[in-house]
C-alpha atoms as a printed R data frame, in Angstrom:
   type eleno elety resid chain resno       x       y       z
1  ATOM     1    CA   UNK     A     1   0.000   0.000   0.000
2  ATOM     2    CA   UNK     A     2   1.081   3.525  -0.644
3  ATOM     3    CA   UNK     A     3  -0.785   6.287   1.108
4  ATOM     4    CA   UNK     A     4  -1.558   9.529  -0.643
5  ATOM     5    CA   UNK     A     5   1.057  12.171   0.306
6  ATOM     6    CA   UNK     A     6  -1.697  14.424   1.657
7  ATOM     7    CA   UNK     A     7  -2.676  11.666   4.117
8  ATOM     8    CA   UNK     A     8   0.718  11.280   5.794
9  ATOM     9    CA   UNK     A     9  -0.883  12.216   9.109
10 ATOM    10    CA   UNK     A    10  -3.558   9.483   8.829
11 ATOM    11    CA   UNK     A    11  -2.972   6.051  10.335
12 ATOM    12    CA   UNK     A    12  -4.508   3.095   8.523
13 ATOM    13    CA   UNK     A    13  -4.720  -0.468   9.751
14 ATOM    14    CA   UNK     A    14  -3.617  -3.095   7.244
15 ATOM    15    CA   UNK     A    15  -3.315  -6.839   7.640
16 ATOM    16    CA   UNK     A    16  -0.024  -8.421   8.650
17 ATOM    17    CA   UNK     A    17   0.319  -9.601   5.046
18 ATOM    18    CA   UNK     A    18   0.427  -6.031   3.761
19 ATOM    19    CA   UNK     A    19   3.301  -3.647   3.272
20 ATOM    20    CA   UNK     A    20   3.069   0.136   3.508
21 ATOM    21    CA   UNK     A    21   5.642   2.043   1.511
22 ATOM    22    CA   UNK     A    22   6.543   5.555   0.489
23 ATOM    23    CA   UNK     A    23   8.508   4.344  -2.546
24 ATOM    24    CA   UNK     A    24   8.573   5.883  -5.999
25 ATOM    25    CA   UNK     A    25   5.113   5.515  -7.549
26 ATOM    26    CA   UNK     A    26   6.336   4.652 -11.061
27 ATOM    27    CA   UNK     A    27   8.698   2.001  -9.714
28 ATOM    28    CA   UNK     A    28   5.886   0.512  -7.635
29 ATOM    29    CA   UNK     A    29   3.574   0.472 -10.649
30 ATOM    30    CA   UNK     A    30   6.164  -1.132 -12.911
31 ATOM    31    CA   UNK     A    31   6.617  -3.929 -10.381
32 ATOM    32    CA   UNK     A    32   2.926  -4.518  -9.732
33 ATOM    33    CA   UNK     A    33   0.573  -7.082 -11.208
34 ATOM    34    CA   UNK     A    34  -2.579  -5.230 -10.209
35 ATOM    35    CA   UNK     A    35  -3.259  -1.655  -9.127
36 ATOM    36    CA   UNK     A    36  -6.135  -0.816  -6.754
37 ATOM    37    CA   UNK     A    37  -6.984   2.861  -6.502
38 ATOM    38    CA   UNK     A    38  -9.468   5.140  -4.807
39 ATOM    39    CA   UNK     A    39 -10.069   8.099  -7.096
40 ATOM    40    CA   UNK     A    40  -6.415   8.871  -7.795
41 ATOM    41    CA   UNK     A    41  -4.624  10.408 -10.770
42 ATOM    42    CA   UNK     A    42  -2.079   7.580 -10.409
43 ATOM    43    CA   UNK     A    43  -4.609   5.714 -12.532
44 ATOM    44    CA   UNK     A    44  -3.245   7.590 -15.568
45 ATOM    45    CA   UNK     A    45   0.253   6.201 -14.982
46 ATOM    46    CA   UNK     A    46  -1.192   2.716 -14.404
47 ATOM    47    CA   UNK     A    47  -3.118   2.951 -17.698
48 ATOM    48    CA   UNK     A    48  -0.011   4.081 -19.571
49 ATOM    49    CA   UNK     A    49   1.873   1.086 -18.138
50 ATOM    50    CA   UNK     A    50  -1.033  -1.188 -19.220
51 ATOM    51    CA   UNK     A    51  -1.627  -2.441 -15.695
52 ATOM    52    CA   UNK     A    52  -4.710  -4.299 -14.512
53 ATOM    53    CA   UNK     A    53  -6.666  -1.676 -12.569
54 ATOM    54    CA   UNK     A    54  -9.421  -1.828  -9.980
55 ATOM    55    CA   UNK     A    55 -11.079   1.420  -8.964
56 ATOM    56    CA   UNK     A    56 -12.948   1.683  -5.675
57 ATOM    57    CA   UNK     A    57 -14.021   5.297  -6.053
58 ATOM    58    CA   UNK     A    58 -16.381   7.215  -8.271
59 ATOM    59    CA   UNK     A    59 -13.826   8.680 -10.612
60 ATOM    60    CA   UNK     A    60 -13.860  10.353 -13.988
61 ATOM    61    CA   UNK     A    61 -11.287   7.706 -14.918
62 ATOM    62    CA   UNK     A    62 -13.722   4.803 -14.458
63 ATOM    63    CA   UNK     A    63 -13.749   4.022 -18.163
64 ATOM    64    CA   UNK     A    64 -15.283   0.692 -19.091
65 ATOM    65    CA   UNK     A    65 -12.687  -1.433 -20.855
66 ATOM    66    CA   UNK     A    66  -9.776   0.355 -19.154
67 ATOM    67    CA   UNK     A    67 -10.696   0.192 -15.481
68 ATOM    68    CA   UNK     A    68 -12.759  -2.285 -13.496
69 ATOM    69    CA   UNK     A    69 -15.016  -0.480 -11.025
70 ATOM    70    CA   UNK     A    70 -15.458  -2.728  -7.971
71 ATOM    71    CA   UNK     A    71 -17.483  -2.347  -4.804
72 ATOM    72    CA   UNK     A    72 -15.206  -2.678  -1.790
73 ATOM    73    CA   UNK     A    73 -17.249  -5.671  -0.574
74 ATOM    74    CA   UNK     A    74 -16.230  -7.566  -3.739
75 ATOM    75    CA   UNK     A    75 -12.588  -6.437  -3.757
76 ATOM    76    CA   UNK     A    76 -10.955  -9.665  -2.611
77 ATOM    77    CA   UNK     A    77 -12.837 -11.847  -5.099
78 ATOM    78    CA   UNK     A    78 -12.211  -9.444  -7.988
79 ATOM    79    CA   UNK     A    79  -8.512  -9.138  -7.167
80 ATOM    80    CA   UNK     A    80  -8.184 -12.916  -7.150
81 ATOM    81    CA   UNK     A    81 -10.093 -13.214 -10.417
82 ATOM    82    CA   UNK     A    82  -7.900 -10.648 -12.163
83 ATOM    83    CA   UNK     A    83  -4.629 -12.016 -10.805
84 ATOM    84    CA   UNK     A    84  -5.217 -15.660 -11.725
85 ATOM    85    CA   UNK     A    85  -6.667 -15.003 -15.159
86 ATOM    86    CA   UNK     A    86  -5.671 -13.045 -18.223
87 ATOM    87    CA   UNK     A    87  -8.637 -10.809 -17.547
88 ATOM    88    CA   UNK     A    88  -7.654  -7.182 -17.619
89 ATOM    89    CA   UNK     A    89 -10.798  -5.100 -17.047
């Protein structure tokens, strides 16, 4: 996970299987298999890098065929589906 720079003061609780980083966004994207975003302009970089993308927010970037809009209750199942298949969006 990478928090938004404007949320540096916010503390989130993640599972013990998660990592929180402040690394370079492009490097993180290049090394990712799937990108999950909440209404972030990082989605543009992920699209340019042809990454599988799940959007949890209501964003102007939720473009059918480029981004899969997922309800947070279905996130785990959708992530699994996209990671184990050649499905992109």
